[in-house]
CSV table of C-alpha atoms and ligand atoms in Angstrom, one decimal:
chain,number,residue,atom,x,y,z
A,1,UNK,CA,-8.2,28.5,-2.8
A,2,UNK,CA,-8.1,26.1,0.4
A,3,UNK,CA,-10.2,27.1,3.4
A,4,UNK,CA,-8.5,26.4,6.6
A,5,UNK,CA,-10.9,27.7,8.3
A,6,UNK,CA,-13.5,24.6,7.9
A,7,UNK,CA,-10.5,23.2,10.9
A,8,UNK,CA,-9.5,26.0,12.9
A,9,UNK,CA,-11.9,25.2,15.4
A,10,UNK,CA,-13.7,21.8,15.7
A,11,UNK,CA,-17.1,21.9,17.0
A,12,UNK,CA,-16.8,19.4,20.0
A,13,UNK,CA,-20.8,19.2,20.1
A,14,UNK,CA,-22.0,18.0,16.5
A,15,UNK,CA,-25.4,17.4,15.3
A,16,UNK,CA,-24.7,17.2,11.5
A,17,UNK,CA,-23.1,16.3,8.8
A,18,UNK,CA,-23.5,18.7,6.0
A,19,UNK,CA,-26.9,19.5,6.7
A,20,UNK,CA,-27.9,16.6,7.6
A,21,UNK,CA,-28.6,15.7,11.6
A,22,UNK,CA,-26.3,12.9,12.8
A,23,UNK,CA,-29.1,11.6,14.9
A,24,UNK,CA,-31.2,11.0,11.7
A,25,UNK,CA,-28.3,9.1,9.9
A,26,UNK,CA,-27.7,6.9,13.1
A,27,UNK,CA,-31.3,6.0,13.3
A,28,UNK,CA,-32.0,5.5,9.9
A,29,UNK,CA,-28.5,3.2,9.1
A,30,UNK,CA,-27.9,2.2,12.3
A,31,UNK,CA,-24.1,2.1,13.9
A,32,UNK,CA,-21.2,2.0,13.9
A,33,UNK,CA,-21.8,4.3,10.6
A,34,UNK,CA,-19.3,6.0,8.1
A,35,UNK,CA,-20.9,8.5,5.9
A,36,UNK,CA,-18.9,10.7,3.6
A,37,UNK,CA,-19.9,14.5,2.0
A,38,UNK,CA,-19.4,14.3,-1.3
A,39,UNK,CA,-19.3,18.3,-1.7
A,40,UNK,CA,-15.9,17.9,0.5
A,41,UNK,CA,-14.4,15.8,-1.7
A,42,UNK,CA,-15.2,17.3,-5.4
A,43,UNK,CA,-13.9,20.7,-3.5
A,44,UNK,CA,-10.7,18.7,-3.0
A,45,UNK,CA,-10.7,17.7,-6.4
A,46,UNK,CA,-10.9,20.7,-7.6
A,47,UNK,CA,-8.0,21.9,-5.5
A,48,UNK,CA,-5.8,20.2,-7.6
A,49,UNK,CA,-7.3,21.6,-10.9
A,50,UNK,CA,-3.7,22.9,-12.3
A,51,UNK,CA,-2.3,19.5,-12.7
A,52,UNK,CA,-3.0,17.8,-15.9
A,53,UNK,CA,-4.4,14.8,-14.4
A,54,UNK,CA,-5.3,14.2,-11.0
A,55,UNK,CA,-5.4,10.6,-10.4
A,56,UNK,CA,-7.0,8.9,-7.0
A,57,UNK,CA,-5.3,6.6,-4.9
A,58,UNK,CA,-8.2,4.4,-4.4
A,59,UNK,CA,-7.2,2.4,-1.9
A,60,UNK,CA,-7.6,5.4,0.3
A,61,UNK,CA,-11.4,5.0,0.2
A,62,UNK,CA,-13.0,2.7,-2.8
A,63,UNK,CA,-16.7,2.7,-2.8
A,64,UNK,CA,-18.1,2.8,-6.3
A,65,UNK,CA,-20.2,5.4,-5.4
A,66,UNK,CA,-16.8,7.8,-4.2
A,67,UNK,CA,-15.3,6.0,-7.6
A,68,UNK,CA,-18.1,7.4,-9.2
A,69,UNK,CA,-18.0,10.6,-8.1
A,70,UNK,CA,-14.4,11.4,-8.6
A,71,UNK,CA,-15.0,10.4,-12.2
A,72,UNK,CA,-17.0,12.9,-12.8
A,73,UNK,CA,-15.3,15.1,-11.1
A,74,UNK,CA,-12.5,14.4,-14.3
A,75,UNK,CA,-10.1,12.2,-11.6
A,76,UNK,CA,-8.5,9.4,-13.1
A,77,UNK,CA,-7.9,6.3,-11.0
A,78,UNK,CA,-5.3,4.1,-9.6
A,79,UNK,CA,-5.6,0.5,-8.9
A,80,UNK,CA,-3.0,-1.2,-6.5
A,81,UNK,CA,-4.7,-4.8,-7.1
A,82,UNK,CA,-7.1,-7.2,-9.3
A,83,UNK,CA,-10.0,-6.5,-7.0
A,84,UNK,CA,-9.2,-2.5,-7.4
A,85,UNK,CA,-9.0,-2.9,-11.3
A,86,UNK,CA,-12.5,-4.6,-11.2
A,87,UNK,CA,-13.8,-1.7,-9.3
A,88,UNK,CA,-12.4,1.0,-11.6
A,89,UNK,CA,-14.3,-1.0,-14.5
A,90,UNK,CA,-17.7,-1.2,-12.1
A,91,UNK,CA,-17.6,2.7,-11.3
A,92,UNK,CA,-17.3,3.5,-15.3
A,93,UNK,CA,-14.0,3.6,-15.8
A,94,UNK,CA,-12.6,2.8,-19.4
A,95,UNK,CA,-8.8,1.4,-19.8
A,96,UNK,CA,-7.9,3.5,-22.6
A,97,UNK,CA,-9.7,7.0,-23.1
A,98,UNK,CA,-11.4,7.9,-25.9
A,99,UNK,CA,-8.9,8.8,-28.9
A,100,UNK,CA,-8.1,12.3,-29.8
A,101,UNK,CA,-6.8,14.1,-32.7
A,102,UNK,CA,-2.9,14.3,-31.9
A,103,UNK,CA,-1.5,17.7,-32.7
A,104,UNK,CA,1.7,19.2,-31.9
A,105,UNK,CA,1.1,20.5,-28.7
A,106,UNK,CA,-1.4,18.5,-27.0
A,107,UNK,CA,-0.4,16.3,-24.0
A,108,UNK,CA,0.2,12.6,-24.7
A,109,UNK,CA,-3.1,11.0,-24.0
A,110,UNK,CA,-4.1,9.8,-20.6
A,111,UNK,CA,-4.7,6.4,-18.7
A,112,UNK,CA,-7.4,6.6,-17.0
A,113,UNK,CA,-6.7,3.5,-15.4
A,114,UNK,CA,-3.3,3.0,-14.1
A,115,UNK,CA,-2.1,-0.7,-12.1
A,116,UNK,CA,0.0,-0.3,-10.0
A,117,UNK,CA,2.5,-2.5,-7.8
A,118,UNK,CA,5.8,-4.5,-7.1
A,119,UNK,CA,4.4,-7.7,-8.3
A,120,UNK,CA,1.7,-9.2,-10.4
A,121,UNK,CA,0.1,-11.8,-8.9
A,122,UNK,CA,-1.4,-14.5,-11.4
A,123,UNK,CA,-5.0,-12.8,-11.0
A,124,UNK,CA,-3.7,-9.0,-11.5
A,125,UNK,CA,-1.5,-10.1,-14.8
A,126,UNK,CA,-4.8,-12.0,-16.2
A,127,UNK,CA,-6.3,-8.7,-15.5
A,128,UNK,CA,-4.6,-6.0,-16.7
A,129,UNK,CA,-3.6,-8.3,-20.3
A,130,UNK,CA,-7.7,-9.0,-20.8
A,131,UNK,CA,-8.2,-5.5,-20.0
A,132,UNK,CA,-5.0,-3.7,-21.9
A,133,UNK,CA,-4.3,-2.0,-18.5
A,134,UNK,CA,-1.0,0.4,-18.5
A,135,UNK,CA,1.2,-0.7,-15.6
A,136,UNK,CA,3.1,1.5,-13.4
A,137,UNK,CA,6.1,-1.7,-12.4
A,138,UNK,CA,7.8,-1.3,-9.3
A,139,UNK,CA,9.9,-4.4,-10.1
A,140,UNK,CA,12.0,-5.3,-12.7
A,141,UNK,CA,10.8,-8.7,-13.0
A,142,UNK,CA,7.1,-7.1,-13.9
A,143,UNK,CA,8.5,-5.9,-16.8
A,144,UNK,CA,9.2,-9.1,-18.2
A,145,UNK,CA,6.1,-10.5,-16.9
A,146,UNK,CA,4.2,-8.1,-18.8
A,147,UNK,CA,6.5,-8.4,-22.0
A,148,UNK,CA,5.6,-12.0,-22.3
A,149,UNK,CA,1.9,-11.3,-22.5
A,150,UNK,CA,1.2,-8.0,-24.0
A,151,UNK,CA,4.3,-7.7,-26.4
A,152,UNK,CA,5.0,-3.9,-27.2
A,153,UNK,CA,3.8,-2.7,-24.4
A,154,UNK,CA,4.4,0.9,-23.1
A,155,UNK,CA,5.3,0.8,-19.1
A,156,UNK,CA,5.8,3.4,-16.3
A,157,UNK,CA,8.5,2.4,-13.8
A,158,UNK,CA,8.6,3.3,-10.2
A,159,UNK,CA,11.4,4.4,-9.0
A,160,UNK,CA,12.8,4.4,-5.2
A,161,UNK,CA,14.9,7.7,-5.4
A,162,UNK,CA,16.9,6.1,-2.6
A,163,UNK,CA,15.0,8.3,0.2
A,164,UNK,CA,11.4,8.3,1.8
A,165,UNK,CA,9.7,10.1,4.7
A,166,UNK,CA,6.2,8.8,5.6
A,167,UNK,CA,3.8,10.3,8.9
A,168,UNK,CA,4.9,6.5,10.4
A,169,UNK,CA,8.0,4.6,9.0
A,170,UNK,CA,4.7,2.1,8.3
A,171,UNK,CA,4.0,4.9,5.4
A,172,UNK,CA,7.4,5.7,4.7
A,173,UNK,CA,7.4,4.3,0.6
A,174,UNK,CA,11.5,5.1,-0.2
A,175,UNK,CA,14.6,4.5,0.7
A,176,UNK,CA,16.5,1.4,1.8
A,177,UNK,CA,13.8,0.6,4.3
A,178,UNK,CA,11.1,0.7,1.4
A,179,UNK,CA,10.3,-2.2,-0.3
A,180,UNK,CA,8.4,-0.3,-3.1
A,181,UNK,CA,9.4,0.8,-6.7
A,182,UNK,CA,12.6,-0.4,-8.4
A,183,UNK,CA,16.1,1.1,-6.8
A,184,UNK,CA,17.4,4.7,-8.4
A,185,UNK,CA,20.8,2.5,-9.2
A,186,UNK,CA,19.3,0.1,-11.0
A,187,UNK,CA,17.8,2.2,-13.6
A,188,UNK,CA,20.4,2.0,-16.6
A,189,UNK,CA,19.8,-2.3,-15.6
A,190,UNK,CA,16.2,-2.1,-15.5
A,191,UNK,CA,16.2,-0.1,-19.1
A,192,UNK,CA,18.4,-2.3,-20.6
A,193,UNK,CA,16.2,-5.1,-19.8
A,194,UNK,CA,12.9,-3.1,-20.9
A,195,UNK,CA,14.8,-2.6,-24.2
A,196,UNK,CA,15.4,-6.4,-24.5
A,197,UNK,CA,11.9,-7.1,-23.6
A,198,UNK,CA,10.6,-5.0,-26.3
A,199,UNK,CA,8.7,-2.4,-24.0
A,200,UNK,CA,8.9,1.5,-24.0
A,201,UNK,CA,8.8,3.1,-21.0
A,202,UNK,CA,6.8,6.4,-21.4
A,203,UNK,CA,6.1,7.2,-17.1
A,204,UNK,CA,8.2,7.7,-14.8
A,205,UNK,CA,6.5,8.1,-11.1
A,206,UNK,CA,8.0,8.2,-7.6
A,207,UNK,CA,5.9,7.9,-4.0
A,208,UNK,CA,7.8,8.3,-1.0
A,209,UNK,CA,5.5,8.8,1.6
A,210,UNK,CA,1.6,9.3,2.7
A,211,UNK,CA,1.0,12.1,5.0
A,212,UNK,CA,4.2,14.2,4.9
A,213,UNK,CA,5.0,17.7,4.8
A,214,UNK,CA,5.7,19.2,1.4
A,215,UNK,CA,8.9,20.5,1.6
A,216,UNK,CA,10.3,16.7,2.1
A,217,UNK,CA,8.0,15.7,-0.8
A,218,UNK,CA,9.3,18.6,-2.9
A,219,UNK,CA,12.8,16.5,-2.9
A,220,UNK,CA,11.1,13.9,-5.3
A,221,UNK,CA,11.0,16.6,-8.2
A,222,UNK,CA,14.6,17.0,-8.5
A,223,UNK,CA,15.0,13.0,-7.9
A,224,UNK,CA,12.7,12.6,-10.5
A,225,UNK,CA,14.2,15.1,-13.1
A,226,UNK,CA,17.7,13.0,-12.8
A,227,UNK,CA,15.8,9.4,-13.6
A,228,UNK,CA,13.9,10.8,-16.4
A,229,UNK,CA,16.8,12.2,-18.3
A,230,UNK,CA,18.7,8.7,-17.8
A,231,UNK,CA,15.4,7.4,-20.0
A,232,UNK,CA,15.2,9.9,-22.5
A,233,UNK,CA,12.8,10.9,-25.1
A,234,UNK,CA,10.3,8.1,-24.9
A,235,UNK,CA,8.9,9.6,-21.7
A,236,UNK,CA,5.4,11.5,-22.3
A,237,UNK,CA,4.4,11.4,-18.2
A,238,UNK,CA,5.6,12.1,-15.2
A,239,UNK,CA,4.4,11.4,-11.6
A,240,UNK,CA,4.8,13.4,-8.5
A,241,UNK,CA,2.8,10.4,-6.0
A,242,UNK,CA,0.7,10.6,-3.9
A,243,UNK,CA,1.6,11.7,0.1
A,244,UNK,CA,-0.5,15.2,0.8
A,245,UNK,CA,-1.2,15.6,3.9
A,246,UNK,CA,-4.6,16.5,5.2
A,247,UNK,CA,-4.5,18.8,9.1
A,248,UNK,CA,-6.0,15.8,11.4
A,249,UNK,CA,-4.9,18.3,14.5
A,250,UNK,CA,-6.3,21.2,15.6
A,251,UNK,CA,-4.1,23.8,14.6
A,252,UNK,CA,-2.9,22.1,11.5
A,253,UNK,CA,-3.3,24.0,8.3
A,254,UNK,CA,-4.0,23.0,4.9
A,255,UNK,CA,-0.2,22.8,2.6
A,256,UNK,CA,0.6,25.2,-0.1
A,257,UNK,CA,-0.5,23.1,-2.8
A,258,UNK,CA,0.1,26.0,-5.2
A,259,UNK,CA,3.8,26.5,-4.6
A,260,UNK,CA,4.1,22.9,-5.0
A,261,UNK,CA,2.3,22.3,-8.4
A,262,UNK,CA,5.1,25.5,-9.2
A,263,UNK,CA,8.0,23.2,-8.3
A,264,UNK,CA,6.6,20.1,-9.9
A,265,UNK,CA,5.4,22.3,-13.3
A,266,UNK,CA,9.2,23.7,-13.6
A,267,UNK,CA,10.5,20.1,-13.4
A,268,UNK,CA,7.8,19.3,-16.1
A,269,UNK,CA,8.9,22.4,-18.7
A,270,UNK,CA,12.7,21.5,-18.6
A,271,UNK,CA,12.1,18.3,-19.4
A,272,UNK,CA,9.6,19.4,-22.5
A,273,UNK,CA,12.8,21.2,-23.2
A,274,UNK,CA,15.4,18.6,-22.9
A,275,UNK,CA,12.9,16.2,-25.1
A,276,UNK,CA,11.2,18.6,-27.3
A,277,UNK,CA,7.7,17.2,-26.8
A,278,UNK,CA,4.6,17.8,-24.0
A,279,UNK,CA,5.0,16.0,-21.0
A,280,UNK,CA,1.7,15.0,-19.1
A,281,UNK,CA,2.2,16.0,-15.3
A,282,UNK,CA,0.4,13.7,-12.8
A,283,UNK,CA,-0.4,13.4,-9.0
A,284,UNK,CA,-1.5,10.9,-7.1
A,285,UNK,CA,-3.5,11.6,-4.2
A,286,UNK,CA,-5.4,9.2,-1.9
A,287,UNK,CA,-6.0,10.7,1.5
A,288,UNK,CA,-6.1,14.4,0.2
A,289,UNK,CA,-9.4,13.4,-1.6
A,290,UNK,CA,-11.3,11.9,0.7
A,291,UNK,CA,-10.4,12.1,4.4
A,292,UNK,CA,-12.1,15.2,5.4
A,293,UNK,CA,-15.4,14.2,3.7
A,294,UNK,CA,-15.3,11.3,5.4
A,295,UNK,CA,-16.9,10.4,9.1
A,296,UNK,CA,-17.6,7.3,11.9
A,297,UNK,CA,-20.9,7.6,13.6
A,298,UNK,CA,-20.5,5.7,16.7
A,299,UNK,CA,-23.1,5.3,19.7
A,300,UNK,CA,-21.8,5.4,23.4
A,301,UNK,CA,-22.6,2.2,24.9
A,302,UNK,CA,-20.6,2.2,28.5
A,303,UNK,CA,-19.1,4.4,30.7
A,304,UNK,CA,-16.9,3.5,33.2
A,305,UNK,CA,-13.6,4.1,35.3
A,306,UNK,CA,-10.9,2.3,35.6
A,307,UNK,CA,-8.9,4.1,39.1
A,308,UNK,CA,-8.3,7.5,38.0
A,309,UNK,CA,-9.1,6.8,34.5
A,310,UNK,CA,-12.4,7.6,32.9
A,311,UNK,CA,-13.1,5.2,29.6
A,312,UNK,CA,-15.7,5.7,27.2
A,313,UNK,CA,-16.6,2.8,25.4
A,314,UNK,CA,-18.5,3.1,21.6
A,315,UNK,CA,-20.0,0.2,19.5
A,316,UNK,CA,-16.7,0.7,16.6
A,317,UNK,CA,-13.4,-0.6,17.3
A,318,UNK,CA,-10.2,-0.7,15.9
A,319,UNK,CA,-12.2,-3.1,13.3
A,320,UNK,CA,-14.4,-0.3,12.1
A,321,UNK,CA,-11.5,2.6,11.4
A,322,UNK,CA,-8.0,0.8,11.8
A,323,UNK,CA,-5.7,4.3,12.0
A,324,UNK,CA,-5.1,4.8,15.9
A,325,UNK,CA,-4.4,1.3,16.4
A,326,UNK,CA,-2.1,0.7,13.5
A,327,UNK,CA,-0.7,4.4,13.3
A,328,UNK,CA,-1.0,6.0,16.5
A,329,UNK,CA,-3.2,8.2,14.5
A,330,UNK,CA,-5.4,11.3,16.3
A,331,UNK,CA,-8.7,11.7,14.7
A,332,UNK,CA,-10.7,14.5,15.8
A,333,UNK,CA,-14.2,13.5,18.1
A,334,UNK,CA,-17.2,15.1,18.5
A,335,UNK,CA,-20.1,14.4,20.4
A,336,UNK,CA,-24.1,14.8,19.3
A,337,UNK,CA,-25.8,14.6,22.2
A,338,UNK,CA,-29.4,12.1,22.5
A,339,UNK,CA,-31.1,14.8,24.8
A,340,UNK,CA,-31.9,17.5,22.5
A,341,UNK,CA,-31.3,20.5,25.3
A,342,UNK,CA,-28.8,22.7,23.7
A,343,UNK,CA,-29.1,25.5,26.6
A,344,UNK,CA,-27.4,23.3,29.1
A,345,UNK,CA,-23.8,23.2,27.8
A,346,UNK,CA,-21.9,19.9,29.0
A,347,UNK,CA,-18.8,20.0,31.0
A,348,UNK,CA,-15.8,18.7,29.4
A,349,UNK,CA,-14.4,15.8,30.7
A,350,UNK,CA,-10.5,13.6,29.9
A,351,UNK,CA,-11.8,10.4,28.9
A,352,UNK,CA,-10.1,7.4,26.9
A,353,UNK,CA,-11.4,6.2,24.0
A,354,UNK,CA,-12.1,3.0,23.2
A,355,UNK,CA,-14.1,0.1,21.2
A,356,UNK,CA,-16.0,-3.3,21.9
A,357,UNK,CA,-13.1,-5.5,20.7
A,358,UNK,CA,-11.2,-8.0,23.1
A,359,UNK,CA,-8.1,-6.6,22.4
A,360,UNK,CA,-6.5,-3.7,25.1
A,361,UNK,CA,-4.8,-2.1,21.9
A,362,UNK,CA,-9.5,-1.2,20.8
A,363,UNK,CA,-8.7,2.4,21.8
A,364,UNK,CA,-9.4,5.4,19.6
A,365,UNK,CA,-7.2,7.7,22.1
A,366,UNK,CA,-3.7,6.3,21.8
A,367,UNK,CA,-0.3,7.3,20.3
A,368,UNK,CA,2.2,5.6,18.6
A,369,UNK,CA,3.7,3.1,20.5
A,370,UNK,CA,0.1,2.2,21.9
A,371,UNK,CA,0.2,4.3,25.1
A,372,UNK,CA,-3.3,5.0,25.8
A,373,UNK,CA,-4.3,8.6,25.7
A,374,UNK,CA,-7.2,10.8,26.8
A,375,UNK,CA,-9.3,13.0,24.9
A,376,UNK,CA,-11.3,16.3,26.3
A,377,UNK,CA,-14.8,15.8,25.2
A,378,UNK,CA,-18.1,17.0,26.6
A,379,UNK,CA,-19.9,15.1,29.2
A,380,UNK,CA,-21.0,11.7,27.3
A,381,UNK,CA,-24.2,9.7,28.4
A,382,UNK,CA,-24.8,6.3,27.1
A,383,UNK,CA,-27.1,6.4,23.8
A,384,UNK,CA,-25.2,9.5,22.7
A,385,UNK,CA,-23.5,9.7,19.8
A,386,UNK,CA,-19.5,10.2,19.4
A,387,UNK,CA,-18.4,11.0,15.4
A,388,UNK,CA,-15.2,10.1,14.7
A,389,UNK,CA,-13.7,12.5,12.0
A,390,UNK,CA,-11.7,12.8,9.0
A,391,UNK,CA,-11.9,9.1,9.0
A,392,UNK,CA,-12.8,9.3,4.9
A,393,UNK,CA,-9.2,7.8,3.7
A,394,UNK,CA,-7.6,4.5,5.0
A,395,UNK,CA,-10.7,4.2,7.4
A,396,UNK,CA,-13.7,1.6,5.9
A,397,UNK,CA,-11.3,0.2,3.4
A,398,UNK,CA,-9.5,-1.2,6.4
A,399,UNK,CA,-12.3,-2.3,8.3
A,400,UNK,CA,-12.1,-6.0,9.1
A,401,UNK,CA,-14.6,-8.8,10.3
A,402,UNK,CA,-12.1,-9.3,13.6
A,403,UNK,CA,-14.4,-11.0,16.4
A,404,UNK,CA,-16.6,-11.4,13.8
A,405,UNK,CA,-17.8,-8.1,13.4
A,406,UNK,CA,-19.8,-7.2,10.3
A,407,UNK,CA,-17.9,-4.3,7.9
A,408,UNK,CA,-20.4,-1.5,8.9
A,409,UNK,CA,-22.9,0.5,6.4
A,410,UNK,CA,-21.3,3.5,4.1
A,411,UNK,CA,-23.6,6.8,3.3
A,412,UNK,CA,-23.1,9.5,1.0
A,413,UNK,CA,-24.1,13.1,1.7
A,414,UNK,CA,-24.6,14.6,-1.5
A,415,UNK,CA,-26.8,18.3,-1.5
A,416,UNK,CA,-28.6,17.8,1.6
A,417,UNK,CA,-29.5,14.0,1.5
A,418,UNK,CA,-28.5,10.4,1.9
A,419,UNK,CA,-28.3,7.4,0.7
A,420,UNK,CA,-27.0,3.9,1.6
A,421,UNK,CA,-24.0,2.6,-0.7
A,422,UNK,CA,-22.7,-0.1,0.6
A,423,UNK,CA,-25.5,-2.1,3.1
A,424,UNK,CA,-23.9,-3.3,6.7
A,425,UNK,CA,-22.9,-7.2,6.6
A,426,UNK,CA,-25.3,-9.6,7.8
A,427,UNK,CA,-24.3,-12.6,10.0
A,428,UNK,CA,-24.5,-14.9,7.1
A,429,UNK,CA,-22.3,-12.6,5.2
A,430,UNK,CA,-19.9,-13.3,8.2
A,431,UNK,CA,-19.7,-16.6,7.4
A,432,UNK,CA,-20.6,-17.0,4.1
A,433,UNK,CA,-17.9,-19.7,2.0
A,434,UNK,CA,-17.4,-21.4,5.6
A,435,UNK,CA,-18.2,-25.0,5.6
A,436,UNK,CA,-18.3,-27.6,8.3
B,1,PLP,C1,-1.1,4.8,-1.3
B,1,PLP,C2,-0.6,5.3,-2.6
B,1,PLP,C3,-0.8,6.7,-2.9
B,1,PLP,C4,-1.7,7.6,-2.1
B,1,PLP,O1,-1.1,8.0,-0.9
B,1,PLP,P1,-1.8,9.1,-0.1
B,1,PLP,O2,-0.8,9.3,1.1
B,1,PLP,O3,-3.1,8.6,0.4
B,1,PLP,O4,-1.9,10.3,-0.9
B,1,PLP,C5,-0.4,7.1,-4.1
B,1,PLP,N1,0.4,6.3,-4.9
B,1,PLP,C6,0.6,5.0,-4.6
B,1,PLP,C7,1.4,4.2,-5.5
B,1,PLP,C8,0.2,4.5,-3.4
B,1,PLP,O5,0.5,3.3,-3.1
């Protein structure tokens, strides 16, 4: 079902993108450049075909035009915020799906769009009552926030199952150290006080972590099974999170996505059991959709040595794709050579990383902790091309304006050609709402 073969070995020299010659997109869009296949990401859509609704984190990468796509791929969204719900709407979204005939054994109806959070700011609550939005509450006082503006109202609660494990402890969504989701103790509290406020709660959902490995995510199933027996029968959905983890590293391989969907499905059936009714069973994924489809197209602009260190320096920074600097992260790199000669193969060389920022932490190559590392890459020249890969989740929707940098252009790859879908900033968008 998964090809791990598309990373077994990364081509180091690159001259497309799906079919489509990274020189033409730098020339065409100019740089720095992200430009995502959309082929990658409906085949990770449909990697999660068995669950009953796969629904996109999309904070992990929110262009309407990946929105778009992932809706008619059948993926419903998430929204983490006011400006996220807007977006939803924009890409075609609808709050409530179209009504079906309710028989016996069909699953309860879906939410296509799902808000959710800790808090509702005044903007998000505004929202999601003009809207009729279902909430996924991560705090008890949401619950009667909501209740005093859409009286009746059906809620999911998210619940910190006490434990978390993240890639970073920056991603780590559980436990003690986790602000997110209400606390697994306070549950008989919290449903007391849902009770009082006159709301249902029909979801439960847990997220402990983005990037893990499955066997810690796994533990949420059994975490989750105890929580939703405590609420009982009004419970038509269940959540397993987000967290899949996408291979950044050579060598990585895909998870076994299959053997998980077995674990969470078992969880699902003894609960249709317990309650005598179908229970919808949801993930979560942000990452897992898009990263891999996703790429930075960079130009080399200097080359230089600093003692025994060799630096190559690229027009994007650590304001173009966020992940080293905040993360540690490793992203894989690839070069596309200007000069066209494909007989003479270019030596490899160890070189560092890095962007145009005045900041010593601009460097693509570092680990966590900051240490500046080196990468093996072929022989760059200045006016070459370095793509910076798997850079399709947490990577443009990061992307800030630091030093006044404009947030670059986003493509989409889609059956052999391109097209612009989000324009790069102009210099009066970088100051546009400033006054003197
Ligand atoms: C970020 C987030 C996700 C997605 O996490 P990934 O690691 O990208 O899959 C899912 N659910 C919630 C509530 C999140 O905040």
């Amino acid at each position: 079902m998964i090809d791990t073969a598309q990373h077994a070995t990364r081509p180091v020299i690159r001259r497309d993108i799906a079919g489509v010659p990274v020189a033409d997109l730098a020339r065409t869009y100019g740089t720095p450049l992200y430009a995502y296949d959309a082929e990658t990401i409906r085949r990770r859509c449909r990697d999660l075909a068995a669950w009953d609704t796969v629904r996109f984190a999309q904070k992990a990468c929110s262009n309407l035009a990946v929105l778009d796509l992932v809706r008619r791929a059948g993926v419903m969204v998430d929204a983490v915020s006011t400006g996220e719900i807007h977006r939803a709407l924009a890409a075609g979204y609808r709050p409530h799906a179209p009504s079906a005939a309710a028989t016996a054994d069909a699953l309860p109806p879906v939410h296509p769009i799902v808000y959710t959070a800790d808090i509702f700011d005044r903007d998000s609550l505004d929202a999601v009552v003009r809207h009729g939005i279902h909430c996924n509450c991560g705090s008890a006082d949401m619950l009667e926030q909501l209740a005093a503006r859409m009286p009746g109202a059906s809620v999911t609660l998210r619940v910190n199952p006490g434990f978390g494990h993240g890639h970073s402890q920056k991603t780590n969504t559980g436990g003690e150290g986790s602000k997110h989701g209400i606390w697994h103790e306070e549950i008989p509290d919290v449903l007391r006080r849902a009770e009082w406020a006159g709301l249902s709660v029909s979801g439960l959902h847990m997220h402990i972590g983005s990037g893990t490995d499955l066997a810690h995510l796994a533990e949420v199933a059994e975490a989750l099974e105890r929580v939703a027996v405590e609420i009982g029968r009004s419970l038509t959905t269940i959540s397993a999170g987000g967290g899949l983890p996408v291979p950044y590293k050579p060598g990585e391989e895909h998870a076994d996505l299959g053997g998980y969907f077995d674990l969470w499905n078992d969880t699902r059936r003894r609960l249709e059991e317990r309650f005598g009714h179908r229970i919808r069973l949801e993930i979560e994924p942000g990452r897992y959709l898009t990263a891999e489809s996703g790429f930075v197209i960079t130009e080399v602009r200097a080359l230089k040595r600093q003692g025994t260190r060799k630096y190559l320096l690229v027009d994007a920074g650590f304001n173009t794709l966020a992940r080293p600097v905040l993360y540690g992260s490793y992203h894989p790199m690839s070069l596309c050579p200007a000069a066209d000669d494909a007989a003479a193969a270019p030596t490899a060389e160890d070189v560092a990383v890095g962007g145009p920022l005045c900041e010593s932490g601009d460097i693509f190559t570092q680990t966590d902790g900051g240490f500046v590392a080196t990468r093996n890459l072929p022989a760059a020249a200045v006016g070459d091309l370095l793509v910076i890969e798997i850079a399709g989740a947490y990577g443009f929707v990061m992307a800030s304006n630091y030093n006044s940098k404009p947030l670059p252009a986003e493509v989409l790859i889609d059956g052999g050609s391109h097209r612009l879908v989000r324009a790069r900033q102009t210099p009066e968008d970088l100051v546009r709402g400033e006054t003197v």
